[in-house]
Amino acid sequence: MKPAAAHGLLLSSLCLALCCRGGARGSPTSDSHEWKKLIMVHHWPVTVCKEVEKDCRDPPDYWTIHGLWPDRAEECNGSWPFHFEEIKDLLPEMKVYWPDVIHPLNHSHFWKHEWEKHGTCAAQLDALNSQKKYFGGSLGLYEKLELNSILQKLGIKPSLNYYQISDIKDALASMYGVVPKVQCLPPKQGEEVQTIGQIELCFTKDLRLRNCTEPGELGESGRAWGPGLEVCEDGPAFYPPPPQSTR
Ligand code: 5GP
């Protein structure tokens, strides 16, 4: 299938994916928490472990969900606490696709954090206005985006050889039809290159794919989304294999 056709198909199925999940609750909007785009943040578990300098025993060998984040808004409703009960039907998928990579024995603290920091802002949208809809909708977007199989198809696999960041961005842009954002850990002392950590794909408020940065818009160079992660510099980058396959 040509990329443009794949893009059209993707858009309609992404909307469908959101419409079919979750139950509703009133919208907790606040004018001081305005945002324009939603960012679907995928992270590479091997890099998450490296970032926090934790020797994770068995990190997933696929891209998992970090979160679904509105831009420019955080912690929009402190009086809407996380209730695990509301998403317990989603537990099997959550554990696989949205695990706490750092604390794999207790995921719910991470989910609580994501809900309170980002979900309460995303919940301004009718399609995401409950915990079940926010987490279920995020899972739906993740499944429809199929980042893991798209990277596979593009031949972009963890490797001891380096990739050019522009090659990865261009390849993803041709598949999705929009400009993604790729975040890296800058090289630590003694390292030659940056390490790929996050791939972000962005959505409009009506849940259509859009560019993460518009042509001519300045990238958010230097802006850290997590400790140590920054927009990747153009140039070579390491996409680290999971520990067992580095042998
Ligand atoms: P945010 O707080 O905006 O959701 O994301 C940034 C934070 O998430 C950073 O502090 C980063 O270390 C943390 N983080 C990234 N991945 C994980 C994870 O899998 N589990 C936990 N507990 N924290 C994570």
PDB file of N, CA, C and O and ligand atoms in Angstrom, residues 43 45 48 51-52 64-67 69 74 98-103 106-107 109-111 113-114 117-118 198 225-227 229, ligand 1:
ATOM      1  N   HIS A  43       7.814   5.385  23.934  1.00  0.00           N
ATOM      2  CA  HIS A  43       9.224   5.373  24.349  1.00  0.00           C
ATOM      3  C   HIS A  43       9.839   3.994  24.177  1.00  0.00           C
ATOM      4  O   HIS A  43       9.141   2.980  24.122  1.00  0.00           O
ATOM      5  N   PRO A  45      11.908   1.239  25.719  1.00  0.00           N
ATOM      6  CA  PRO A  45      12.199   0.868  27.105  1.00  0.00           C
ATOM      7  C   PRO A  45      13.685   0.759  27.449  1.00  0.00           C
ATOM      8  O   PRO A  45      14.091   1.126  28.555  1.00  0.00           O
ATOM      9  N   VAL A  48      14.725   4.126  28.296  1.00  0.00           N
ATOM     10  CA  VAL A  48      14.147   4.574  29.580  1.00  0.00           C
ATOM     11  C   VAL A  48      15.043   4.093  30.724  1.00  0.00           C
ATOM     12  O   VAL A  48      15.387   4.857  31.640  1.00  0.00           O
ATOM     13  N   GLU A  51      18.184   6.064  30.795  1.00  0.00           N
ATOM     14  CA  GLU A  51      17.947   7.446  31.239  1.00  0.00           C
ATOM     15  C   GLU A  51      17.946   7.541  32.761  1.00  0.00           C
ATOM     16  O   GLU A  51      18.514   8.454  33.339  1.00  0.00           O
ATOM     17  N   VAL A  52      17.302   6.576  33.398  1.00  0.00           N
ATOM     18  CA  VAL A  52      17.224   6.646  34.862  1.00  0.00           C
ATOM     19  C   VAL A  52      18.348   5.843  35.523  1.00  0.00           C
ATOM     20  O   VAL A  52      18.349   5.645  36.728  1.00  0.00           O
ATOM     21  N   THR A  64       6.747   1.154  23.755  1.00  0.00           N
ATOM     22  CA  THR A  64       5.547   1.162  24.599  1.00  0.00           C
ATOM     23  C   THR A  64       5.048   2.608  24.736  1.00  0.00           C
ATOM     24  O   THR A  64       5.700   3.557  24.299  1.00  0.00           O
ATOM     25  N   ILE A  65       3.894   2.735  25.359  1.00  0.00           N
ATOM     26  CA  ILE A  65       3.299   4.065  25.541  1.00  0.00           C
ATOM     27  C   ILE A  65       3.940   4.754  26.748  1.00  0.00           C
ATOM     28  O   ILE A  65       4.041   4.146  27.826  1.00  0.00           O
ATOM     29  N   HIS A  66       4.381   5.983  26.556  1.00  0.00           N
ATOM     30  CA  HIS A  66       4.726   6.803  27.726  1.00  0.00           C
ATOM     31  C   HIS A  66       3.478   7.568  28.152  1.00  0.00           C
ATOM     32  O   HIS A  66       3.117   7.577  29.313  1.00  0.00           O
ATOM     33  N   GLY A  67       2.811   8.180  27.169  1.00  0.00           N
ATOM     34  CA  GLY A  67       1.586   8.884  27.531  1.00  0.00           C
ATOM     35  C   GLY A  67       0.942   9.547  26.335  1.00  0.00           C
ATOM     36  O   GLY A  67       1.508   9.572  25.241  1.00  0.00           O
ATOM     37  N   TRP A  69      -0.263  13.175  25.655  1.00  0.00           N
ATOM     38  CA  TRP A  69      -0.043  14.451  26.336  1.00  0.00           C
ATOM     39  C   TRP A  69      -0.578  15.623  25.533  1.00  0.00           C
ATOM     40  O   TRP A  69      -0.111  15.873  24.410  1.00  0.00           O
ATOM     41  N   GLU A  74      -0.674  20.999  31.904  1.00  0.00           N
ATOM     42  CA  GLU A  74      -0.408  19.905  32.839  1.00  0.00           C
ATOM     43  C   GLU A  74      -1.276  20.074  34.077  1.00  0.00           C
ATOM     44  O   GLU A  74      -1.615  21.199  34.451  1.00  0.00           O
ATOM     45  N   TRP A  98       1.381  -0.356  27.969  1.00  0.00           N
ATOM     46  CA  TRP A  98       1.634   0.876  28.740  1.00  0.00           C
ATOM     47  C   TRP A  98       2.240   0.497  30.093  1.00  0.00           C
ATOM     48  O   TRP A  98       1.761   0.921  31.135  1.00  0.00           O
ATOM     49  N   PRO A  99       3.300  -0.306  30.063  1.00  0.00           N
ATOM     50  CA  PRO A  99       3.865  -0.737  31.347  1.00  0.00           C
ATOM     51  C   PRO A  99       4.678   0.374  31.996  1.00  0.00           C
ATOM     52  O   PRO A  99       5.158   1.283  31.306  1.00  0.00           O
ATOM     53  N   ASP A 100       4.814   0.298  33.306  1.00  0.00           N
ATOM     54  CA  ASP A 100       5.824   1.120  33.971  1.00  0.00           C
ATOM     55  C   ASP A 100       7.142   0.386  33.769  1.00  0.00           C
ATOM     56  O   ASP A 100       7.388  -0.651  34.393  1.00  0.00           O
ATOM     57  N   VAL A 101       7.951   0.927  32.874  1.00  0.00           N
ATOM     58  CA  VAL A 101       9.206   0.250  32.522  1.00  0.00           C
ATOM     59  C   VAL A 101      10.159   0.239  33.716  1.00  0.00           C
ATOM     60  O   VAL A 101      10.920  -0.704  33.924  1.00  0.00           O
ATOM     61  N   ILE A 102      10.070   1.282  34.530  1.00  0.00           N
ATOM     62  CA  ILE A 102      11.023   1.425  35.634  1.00  0.00           C
ATOM     63  C   ILE A 102      10.609   0.582  36.844  1.00  0.00           C
ATOM     64  O   ILE A 102      11.445   0.043  37.562  1.00  0.00           O
ATOM     65  N   HIS A 103       9.290   0.463  37.033  1.00  0.00           N
ATOM     66  CA  HIS A 103       8.784  -0.336  38.171  1.00  0.00           C
ATOM     67  C   HIS A 103       7.815  -1.390  37.643  1.00  0.00           C
ATOM     68  O   HIS A 103       6.596  -1.251  37.817  1.00  0.00           O
ATOM     69  N   ASN A 106       4.805  -2.751  39.690  1.00  0.00           N
ATOM     70  CA  ASN A 106       3.704  -1.897  40.143  1.00  0.00           C
ATOM     71  C   ASN A 106       3.472  -0.778  39.137  1.00  0.00           C
ATOM     72  O   ASN A 106       4.095   0.274  39.200  1.00  0.00           O
ATOM     73  N   HIS A 107       2.577  -1.048  38.184  1.00  0.00           N
ATOM     74  CA  HIS A 107       2.352  -0.094  37.106  1.00  0.00           C
ATOM     75  C   HIS A 107       1.465   1.073  37.517  1.00  0.00           C
ATOM     76  O   HIS A 107       1.503   2.134  36.904  1.00  0.00           O
ATOM     77  N   HIS A 109       1.164   3.280  39.798  1.00  0.00           N
ATOM     78  CA  HIS A 109       1.673   4.594  40.192  1.00  0.00           C
ATOM     79  C   HIS A 109       1.976   5.432  38.942  1.00  0.00           C
ATOM     80  O   HIS A 109       1.690   6.634  38.890  1.00  0.00           O
ATOM     81  N   PHE A 110       2.544   4.781  37.934  1.00  0.00           N
ATOM     82  CA  PHE A 110       2.855   5.457  36.665  1.00  0.00           C
ATOM     83  C   PHE A 110       1.561   5.903  35.978  1.00  0.00           C
ATOM     84  O   PHE A 110       1.463   7.037  35.491  1.00  0.00           O
ATOM     85  N   TRP A 111       0.560   5.039  35.965  1.00  0.00           N
ATOM     86  CA  TRP A 111      -0.710   5.398  35.327  1.00  0.00           C
ATOM     87  C   TRP A 111      -1.375   6.556  36.075  1.00  0.00           C
ATOM     88  O   TRP A 111      -1.945   7.445  35.464  1.00  0.00           O
ATOM     89  N   HIS A 113       0.171   8.880  37.724  1.00  0.00           N
ATOM     90  CA  HIS A 113       0.953  10.073  37.364  1.00  0.00           C
ATOM     91  C   HIS A 113       0.528  10.594  35.988  1.00  0.00           C
ATOM     92  O   HIS A 113       0.319  11.806  35.805  1.00  0.00           O
ATOM     93  N   GLU A 114       0.409   9.678  35.023  1.00  0.00           N
ATOM     94  CA  GLU A 114       0.047  10.109  33.665  1.00  0.00           C
ATOM     95  C   GLU A 114      -1.360  10.705  33.654  1.00  0.00           C
ATOM     96  O   GLU A 114      -1.618  11.686  32.961  1.00  0.00           O
ATOM     97  N   LYS A 117      -1.211  14.224  35.543  1.00  0.00           N
ATOM     98  CA  LYS A 117      -0.438  15.271  34.858  1.00  0.00           C
ATOM     99  C   LYS A 117      -0.998  15.576  33.463  1.00  0.00           C
ATOM    100  O   LYS A 117      -1.066  16.737  33.069  1.00  0.00           O
ATOM    101  N   HIS A 118      -1.368  14.556  32.724  1.00  0.00           N
ATOM    102  CA  HIS A 118      -1.756  14.751  31.320  1.00  0.00           C
ATOM    103  C   HIS A 118      -3.226  14.416  31.046  1.00  0.00           C
ATOM    104  O   HIS A 118      -3.888  15.103  30.281  1.00  0.00           O
ATOM    105  N   GLN A 198      12.435   8.552  22.410  1.00  0.00           N
ATOM    106  CA  GLN A 198      10.986   8.703  22.252  1.00  0.00           C
ATOM    107  C   GLN A 198      10.627   9.051  20.821  1.00  0.00           C
ATOM    108  O   GLN A 198      11.370   9.798  20.166  1.00  0.00           O
ATOM    109  N   TRP A 225      11.589  16.734  27.814  1.00  0.00           N
ATOM    110  CA  TRP A 225      10.293  16.216  28.240  1.00  0.00           C
ATOM    111  C   TRP A 225      10.457  15.335  29.460  1.00  0.00           C
ATOM    112  O   TRP A 225       9.538  15.071  30.185  1.00  0.00           O
ATOM    113  N   GLY A 226      11.605  14.806  29.614  1.00  0.00           N
ATOM    114  CA  GLY A 226      11.909  14.013  30.800  1.00  0.00           C
ATOM    115  C   GLY A 226      13.341  14.370  31.143  1.00  0.00           C
ATOM    116  O   GLY A 226      14.002  15.033  30.350  1.00  0.00           O
ATOM    117  N   PRO A 227      13.827  13.942  32.307  1.00  0.00           N
ATOM    118  CA  PRO A 227      15.192  14.307  32.626  1.00  0.00           C
ATOM    119  C   PRO A 227      16.128  13.724  31.584  1.00  0.00           C
ATOM    120  O   PRO A 227      16.118  12.531  31.357  1.00  0.00           O
ATOM    121  N   LEU A 229      16.074  13.835  28.286  1.00  0.00           N
ATOM    122  CA  LEU A 229      15.610  13.693  26.901  1.00  0.00           C
ATOM    123  C   LEU A 229      15.476  15.061  26.244  1.00  0.00           C
ATOM    124  O   LEU A 229      14.939  15.982  26.838  1.00  0.00           O
TER     125      LEU A 229
HETATM  126  P1  5GP B   1       5.893  12.910  32.355  1.00  0.00           P
HETATM  127  O1  5GP B   1       6.119  13.198  33.831  1.00  0.00           O
HETATM  128  O2  5GP B   1       5.697  14.181  31.571  1.00  0.00           O
HETATM  129  O3  5GP B   1       4.812  11.943  32.084  1.00  0.00           O
HETATM  130  O4  5GP B   1       7.205  12.213  31.769  1.00  0.00           O
HETATM  131  C1  5GP B   1       8.501  12.467  32.193  1.00  0.00           C
HETATM  132  C2  5GP B   1       8.873  11.569  33.362  1.00  0.00           C
HETATM  133  O5  5GP B   1       8.449  10.230  33.159  1.00  0.00           O
HETATM  134  C3  5GP B   1      10.348  11.486  33.597  1.00  0.00           C
HETATM  135  O6  5GP B   1      10.572  11.745  34.967  1.00  0.00           O
HETATM  136  C4  5GP B   1      10.706  10.063  33.251  1.00  0.00           C
HETATM  137  O7  5GP B   1      11.812   9.604  33.975  1.00  0.00           O
HETATM  138  C5  5GP B   1       9.446   9.360  33.637  1.00  0.00           C
HETATM  139  N1  5GP B   1       9.249   8.068  33.006  1.00  0.00           N
HETATM  140  C6  5GP B   1       9.480   7.734  31.728  1.00  0.00           C
HETATM  141  N2  5GP B   1       9.139   6.462  31.526  1.00  0.00           N
HETATM  142  C7  5GP B   1       8.698   5.967  32.705  1.00  0.00           C
HETATM  143  C8  5GP B   1       8.225   4.697  33.112  1.00  0.00           C
HETATM  144  O8  5GP B   1       8.121   3.728  32.350  1.00  0.00           O
HETATM  145  N3  5GP B   1       7.886   4.598  34.420  1.00  0.00           N
HETATM  146  C9  5GP B   1       7.969   5.628  35.301  1.00  0.00           C
HETATM  147  N4  5GP B   1       7.617   5.408  36.563  1.00  0.00           N
HETATM  148  N5  5GP B   1       8.400   6.836  34.937  1.00  0.00           N
HETATM  149  C10 5GP B   1       8.765   6.997  33.652  1.00  0.00           C
END
